[in-house]
Every structure is written in structure tokens, then in C-alpha cells.
Amino acid sequence: MSQTAAIEVRNVTKSIAGKTIVKDLSFTVQAGEIYGFLGPNGAGKTTTIRMMVGLISIGKGDIRIGGSSIRSARGKALEQIGAIVENPELYKEMSGRQNLKHYANMSSKPVSKKRMEEVIRLVQLDEAIDRKVKTYSLGMRQRLGVAQAILHRPSILILDEPTNGLDPAGIRQLRQYLQQLAKTEGMAVVVSSHLIAEIELLCDRVIIIQKGQLVAERSLKEMDEDGKVTVDIEVTDPERASLLLKPRFNGESDGGNVISIRAKREDLPGLVSDLVQHGIGIVQVKIRTAKLEDLFLQLTQGVRS
């Protein structure tokens, strides 16, 4: 029996003021994975997230959280979600701990003192938790927001632009916390962001939408679907190297000393050894990685209304 997906978005369409914002959108997110949600401004990301967390109604289709439909079992579905949409709602005149206690009192699930201390340690606010939130840096407030969102042990965490306003150190810290949550608590994490490089570092999979429609979904661990990578090999004798490599690898020369080929990573040591044994000097071997930014620009710029 297949495992129930943490999130299932099924053929969802949403129109606002007569304009279709999201159109027939479907995707799934599994427990323990971090799922990136990318698209240009106005692509429908925030509208989709607002439907996922119950802030606006679904037009057509359905969204299921842990197998429960937001349409027919709204309470059961939403109690499984922790979310930050836009900025965390915090009381700046209260301490971090008081904010967490206030939020715990509003939770439909009981939150123990032990759980609260566990979450404070997880987001590394031990030393600052009894200070007023108005003294916190932006990064600390974001961490407190994450602590608030996960206090009731949700199975799903949904974050809309969580790195807004953070400096590079804050972004890195938040990335580490989210990866730890997915790994240690088995939490499904959905992150919408305009920072493509950060999504590439953070996420396991990514969806790209444009004009409310799915244009691509990729595993960031397997961007090269054929298992091969593009390799640039700079050699001392490109003509002989091309003749030697041609029977096994498709390659092209840049007109100089660099030959570009497609090959599996495990074939590279033998390939280099063959060139050396035939007296061809290797200046450098450089693997080109598929870049999410290139894919994003290629797909979103290629879609027309």
C-alpha cells in the first residue's frame, strides 16, 4: 500500500475578480522532504499557499492534507499545518517565551512545557527566549516564527518567502533549521521563495509555475535525468582526443583545446586514464552542473499567455 502524501493539490483552479490566478494545478509533497515553490511575480504562488492553509477558498479541485480534504474535513486538514504566510505574527512588547505560550494557548492541540523547551532549543533561541521580541534581530524573529509554527507538532510546514529581509548568515541558519526539521521530525516543508539559488541549496524537489500553471517539476538530486553530466576537458591535443573519445561519447570542441562531452560520473576516471595512456595531456576536467536558475529562466520566459 502506498504511503499517503503529506500534501496533494488536485486540479486546483482559482479565479479572483474574474481573472484566473491558478489553473488546473496539481502536485504532491511527501513526508520528510523539502519542496520548493518557484514562479515569477504574479505566477500564483501566494494564492496557492493561501488556499493550502485555508486563508481563501478553493475554486475548483481539492487540496488534501495528510489524506484529509480541506473542502470536506477542513479542521482535520488544517490542524496538521504550521505556516508563516508573509511575516510571523509576533507581539513585540512580549518576550519570545510569552509569545510561544500565547500561541500554545490558542492551539487546538495541547502543548507541553517539554515540547516548548524542545522547540526553543531546536531554533537555538535558548539565550534570547526571555527577552522582549522588540530586541530581536530579523533573523531571530523569523526563527521565533518557525518555533511558533511547529509548536503543535504539525506534519507540514508551509513558508511563504521566509528569507525576506534576512542577511546571508540568517538565511543560512534558517536553511539549516528547515533541513533539520525535515530530517529529524519527518516534516514536509513547502517553501515559496524568489531566491532561486537558495531553493537549489535547500530543497529536494521543486515545482515551477507560470501564469498559475505547472511548467516543470524537478528533483534537484537528479537534475540530469539520463544520469549523465556535461564535462569540459581541456587537453593538449584536441584532435587526437576527439578521435579517441568519439566512439563512446558524443562530444564537441570549442575550436580551441576544450572538448565537451556527456558522460556518467563513474566513467570519468577511465576516460581520463585512456587519454593519458595515449600521450594526451589533461590540463583540467570540469563538470558542468545543471543550474536551476537556467531551467527557471528557460521555462518561464518560454511560456506565453
Coordinates of C-alpha atoms in Angstrom, one line a residue:
M1 CA 0.0 0.0 0.0
S2 CA 1.4 3.4 -1.0
Q3 CA 2.1 6.0 1.7
T4 CA -0.4 8.9 1.9
A5 CA 1.2 12.1 0.6
A6 CA 1.6 14.9 3.1
I7 CA 0.1 17.3 0.6
E8 CA -1.9 16.6 -2.5
V9 CA -3.0 19.5 -4.7
R10 CA -5.5 18.1 -7.2
N11 CA -6.5 20.0 -10.3
V12 CA -6.9 23.3 -8.4
T13 CA -8.3 26.4 -10.2
K14 CA -8.8 29.8 -8.5
S15 CA -10.2 32.9 -10.1
I16 CA -10.4 36.3 -8.4
A17 CA -12.4 39.2 -9.8
G18 CA -13.0 37.3 -13.0
K19 CA -9.2 36.6 -13.5
T20 CA -7.9 33.1 -13.4
I21 CA -4.9 33.2 -10.9
V22 CA -4.3 29.4 -10.6
K23 CA -5.3 27.0 -13.4
D24 CA -5.7 23.2 -13.1
L25 CA -2.6 22.9 -10.8
S26 CA -1.6 19.5 -9.4
F27 CA 1.4 18.4 -7.3
T28 CA 2.2 16.2 -4.3
V29 CA 4.6 16.6 -1.4
Q30 CA 5.9 13.7 0.7
A31 CA 6.7 13.5 4.4
G32 CA 10.3 14.4 5.2
E33 CA 11.0 16.3 2.0
I34 CA 11.6 20.0 1.4
Y35 CA 9.6 21.2 -1.6
G36 CA 10.4 24.4 -3.4
F37 CA 7.7 26.5 -5.0
L38 CA 9.0 28.9 -7.7
G39 CA 7.5 31.3 -10.2
P40 CA 7.7 34.9 -11.3
N41 CA 5.8 37.6 -9.6
G42 CA 2.1 37.1 -10.2
A43 CA 2.5 33.4 -11.1
G44 CA 0.0 32.3 -8.4
K45 CA 2.4 31.1 -5.7
T46 CA 0.9 33.0 -2.8
T47 CA -2.7 32.4 -3.9
T48 CA -1.9 28.6 -3.9
I49 CA -0.4 28.8 -0.5
R50 CA -3.3 30.8 0.9
M51 CA -5.6 28.1 -0.4
M52 CA -3.4 25.4 1.2
V53 CA -3.5 27.0 4.6
G54 CA -7.2 27.8 4.5
L55 CA -7.0 31.6 4.2
I56 CA -9.0 31.7 1.0
S57 CA -11.5 29.2 -0.6
I58 CA -10.6 26.7 -3.3
G59 CA -12.3 27.5 -6.6
K60 CA -12.3 24.1 -8.4
G61 CA -10.4 20.9 -7.5
D62 CA -9.2 19.9 -4.0
I63 CA -6.3 20.1 -1.6
R64 CA -5.7 17.1 0.8
I65 CA -3.5 17.4 3.8
G66 CA -2.4 14.1 5.2
G67 CA -5.3 12.5 3.3
S68 CA -7.9 14.9 4.7
S69 CA -9.7 17.2 2.3
I70 CA -9.7 20.9 3.1
R71 CA -13.1 21.0 1.5
S72 CA -14.8 18.3 3.5
A73 CA -12.6 17.9 6.6
R74 CA -11.2 21.4 7.0
G75 CA -10.5 21.2 10.7
K76 CA -8.7 17.9 10.5
A77 CA -6.7 19.0 7.5
L78 CA -5.6 22.4 8.9
E79 CA -4.6 21.1 12.3
Q80 CA -1.7 19.3 10.6
I81 CA -0.3 22.5 9.2
G82 CA 2.2 25.0 10.6
A83 CA 2.6 28.1 8.4
I84 CA 4.2 31.5 8.0
V85 CA 2.5 33.5 5.3
E86 CA 4.3 36.8 4.8
N87 CA 5.7 37.9 8.2
P88 CA 5.3 36.0 11.5
E89 CA 2.6 37.5 13.8
L90 CA 4.5 38.4 16.9
Y91 CA 3.9 40.6 20.0
K92 CA 7.0 42.8 20.2
E93 CA 6.4 44.0 23.8
M94 CA 6.3 40.4 25.0
S95 CA 9.2 38.0 25.4
G96 CA 9.8 35.2 23.0
R97 CA 8.6 32.7 25.6
Q98 CA 5.4 34.7 26.2
N99 CA 4.7 34.7 22.5
L100 CA 5.1 31.0 22.4
K101 CA 2.8 30.5 25.4
H102 CA 0.2 32.7 23.9
Y103 CA 0.2 30.7 20.7
A104 CA 0.2 27.4 22.6
N105 CA -3.0 28.5 24.5
M106 CA -4.7 29.1 21.2
S107 CA -3.7 25.7 19.7
S108 CA -6.3 23.0 19.3
K109 CA -3.6 20.5 20.4
P110 CA -2.2 20.7 24.0
V111 CA 1.5 21.9 24.0
S112 CA 3.6 20.6 27.0
K113 CA 6.3 22.5 28.7
K114 CA 8.7 19.9 27.5
R115 CA 7.7 20.5 23.9
M116 CA 8.1 24.2 24.3
E117 CA 11.7 23.8 25.6
E118 CA 12.4 21.3 22.8
V119 CA 11.3 23.8 20.1
I120 CA 13.3 26.7 21.7
R121 CA 16.4 24.6 21.6
L122 CA 15.7 23.5 18.0
V123 CA 15.7 27.0 16.7
Q124 CA 18.6 28.0 19.0
L125 CA 16.8 30.8 20.9
D126 CA 17.8 29.5 24.4
E127 CA 19.7 32.6 25.4
A128 CA 17.2 35.1 24.0
I129 CA 13.8 33.5 24.7
D130 CA 13.1 35.6 27.8
R131 CA 14.0 38.9 26.1
K132 CA 11.4 41.1 24.5
V133 CA 10.8 40.4 20.9
K134 CA 11.4 44.1 20.0
T135 CA 15.1 43.5 20.9
Y136 CA 15.4 40.6 18.4
S137 CA 17.1 40.8 15.0
L138 CA 15.1 40.0 11.9
G139 CA 16.7 36.5 11.8
M140 CA 15.7 35.8 15.4
R141 CA 12.1 36.9 14.8
Q142 CA 12.0 34.6 11.8
R143 CA 13.3 31.7 14.0
L144 CA 10.7 32.5 16.6
G145 CA 8.1 32.4 13.9
V146 CA 9.2 29.0 12.8
A147 CA 9.1 27.9 16.5
Q148 CA 5.6 29.2 16.8
A149 CA 4.6 27.4 13.6
I150 CA 5.9 24.0 14.7
L151 CA 4.9 24.2 18.4
H152 CA 1.9 21.9 18.0
R153 CA 3.9 19.2 16.1
P154 CA 2.4 19.8 12.6
S155 CA 3.3 17.2 10.0
I156 CA 3.5 20.0 7.4
L157 CA 5.3 23.4 7.5
I158 CA 4.4 26.0 4.8
L159 CA 6.5 29.1 4.4
D160 CA 5.9 32.0 2.0
E161 CA 9.1 34.0 1.4
P162 CA 10.7 33.1 4.8
T163 CA 14.0 34.7 3.9
N164 CA 12.6 38.2 3.2
G165 CA 14.9 40.8 4.8
L166 CA 17.4 38.2 6.2
D167 CA 21.1 38.7 5.8
P168 CA 23.2 35.8 4.4
A169 CA 24.0 34.4 7.8
G170 CA 20.3 34.5 8.7
I171 CA 19.4 32.7 5.5
R172 CA 21.9 30.0 6.1
Q173 CA 20.7 29.5 9.7
L174 CA 17.1 29.2 8.6
R175 CA 18.1 26.7 5.8
Q176 CA 19.9 24.5 8.4
Y177 CA 16.8 24.6 10.7
L178 CA 14.4 23.6 8.0
Q179 CA 16.7 20.8 6.8
Q180 CA 16.9 19.6 10.4
L181 CA 13.1 19.7 10.8
A182 CA 12.6 17.6 7.7
K183 CA 15.3 15.1 8.8
T184 CA 14.6 14.7 12.5
E185 CA 10.8 15.3 12.7
G186 CA 9.9 13.9 9.3
M187 CA 8.1 17.1 8.5
A188 CA 7.1 18.0 4.9
V189 CA 8.3 21.6 4.3
V190 CA 7.0 23.7 1.4
V191 CA 9.0 26.9 0.7
S192 CA 7.9 29.6 -1.7
S193 CA 10.8 32.0 -2.5
H194 CA 12.1 34.2 -5.2
L195 CA 15.7 33.3 -4.2
I196 CA 16.4 30.6 -6.8
A197 CA 20.0 29.8 -5.6
E198 CA 18.7 29.4 -2.0
I199 CA 15.9 27.0 -3.2
E200 CA 18.6 25.0 -5.0
L201 CA 20.6 24.6 -1.8
L202 CA 17.6 23.9 0.4
C203 CA 15.1 21.7 -1.4
D204 CA 14.8 18.1 -2.5
R205 CA 12.3 18.9 -5.3
V206 CA 11.0 22.0 -6.9
I207 CA 7.9 23.0 -8.8
I208 CA 7.9 25.9 -11.2
I209 CA 4.6 27.7 -12.1
Q210 CA 3.9 30.4 -14.6
K211 CA 0.5 32.2 -15.0
G212 CA -0.9 29.8 -12.5
Q213 CA 0.0 26.7 -14.4
L214 CA 2.6 24.0 -13.8
V215 CA 5.5 24.3 -16.3
A216 CA 8.0 21.9 -14.6
E217 CA 8.7 19.8 -11.6
R218 CA 12.2 18.5 -10.9
S219 CA 14.2 16.5 -8.4
L220 CA 17.2 18.7 -7.5
K221 CA 19.1 15.5 -6.7
E222 CA 18.6 14.2 -10.3
M223 CA 18.6 17.3 -12.5
D224 CA 20.4 15.2 -15.2
E225 CA 17.6 12.7 -16.0
D226 CA 19.8 10.5 -18.1
G227 CA 22.3 10.0 -15.3
K228 CA 25.0 11.9 -17.3
V229 CA 26.8 15.2 -16.7
T230 CA 28.3 17.6 -19.2
V231 CA 32.1 17.6 -18.8
D232 CA 34.6 20.1 -20.3
I233 CA 38.0 18.6 -20.8
E234 CA 40.9 20.8 -21.6
V235 CA 43.6 18.8 -23.4
T236 CA 47.0 19.4 -25.1
D237 CA 46.0 17.6 -28.3
P238 CA 42.2 18.2 -29.0
E239 CA 42.3 16.4 -32.5
R240 CA 43.6 13.1 -31.1
A241 CA 41.4 13.4 -28.0
S242 CA 38.3 13.8 -30.2
L243 CA 39.2 10.8 -32.3
L244 CA 39.8 8.7 -29.1
L245 CA 36.5 9.8 -27.4
K246 CA 34.2 9.8 -30.4
P247 CA 33.4 6.1 -30.5
R248 CA 32.0 6.2 -26.9
F249 CA 30.9 9.8 -26.2
N250 CA 29.2 12.5 -28.1
G251 CA 31.4 15.5 -27.9
E252 CA 32.1 18.9 -29.4
S253 CA 35.1 21.2 -29.5
D254 CA 35.0 24.9 -28.7
G255 CA 37.5 25.4 -31.5
G256 CA 40.3 25.5 -29.0
N257 CA 41.6 22.9 -26.6
V258 CA 38.4 22.2 -24.7
I259 CA 36.2 19.2 -25.6
S260 CA 32.7 19.0 -24.2
I261 CA 31.1 15.6 -23.7
R262 CA 28.2 13.9 -22.0
A263 CA 29.2 11.0 -19.7
K264 CA 28.3 9.3 -16.5
R265 CA 30.4 10.3 -13.5
E266 CA 31.7 6.8 -12.9
D267 CA 33.1 6.7 -16.4
L268 CA 35.3 9.8 -15.9
P269 CA 38.3 8.1 -14.2
G270 CA 38.7 5.6 -17.0
L271 CA 38.2 8.2 -19.7
V272 CA 41.0 10.4 -18.2
S273 CA 43.2 7.4 -17.9
D274 CA 42.7 6.5 -21.6
L275 CA 43.7 10.0 -22.7
V276 CA 46.8 10.0 -20.6
Q277 CA 47.8 6.5 -21.8
H278 CA 47.6 7.7 -25.3
G279 CA 50.0 10.6 -24.5
I280 CA 47.4 13.3 -24.4
G281 CA 47.9 15.8 -21.6
I282 CA 45.0 16.8 -19.4
V283 CA 45.0 20.5 -18.3
Q284 CA 41.7 20.3 -16.5
V285 CA 38.4 18.4 -16.2
K286 CA 35.4 20.5 -15.2
I287 CA 31.9 19.1 -14.6
R288 CA 29.1 21.4 -15.5
T289 CA 26.1 21.1 -13.1
A290 CA 22.6 21.8 -14.3
K291 CA 21.6 25.1 -12.8
L292 CA 18.1 25.7 -11.5
E293 CA 18.3 29.4 -12.5
D294 CA 18.9 28.4 -16.1
L295 CA 16.0 26.0 -16.1
F296 CA 13.7 28.6 -14.4
L297 CA 14.5 31.3 -17.0
Q298 CA 14.2 28.9 -19.9
L299 CA 10.8 27.7 -18.9
T300 CA 9.2 30.9 -17.6
Q301 CA 10.4 33.0 -20.4
G302 CA 9.2 30.4 -22.9
V303 CA 5.6 30.5 -21.7
R304 CA 3.2 32.9 -23.4
S305 CA -0.3 33.9 -22.4

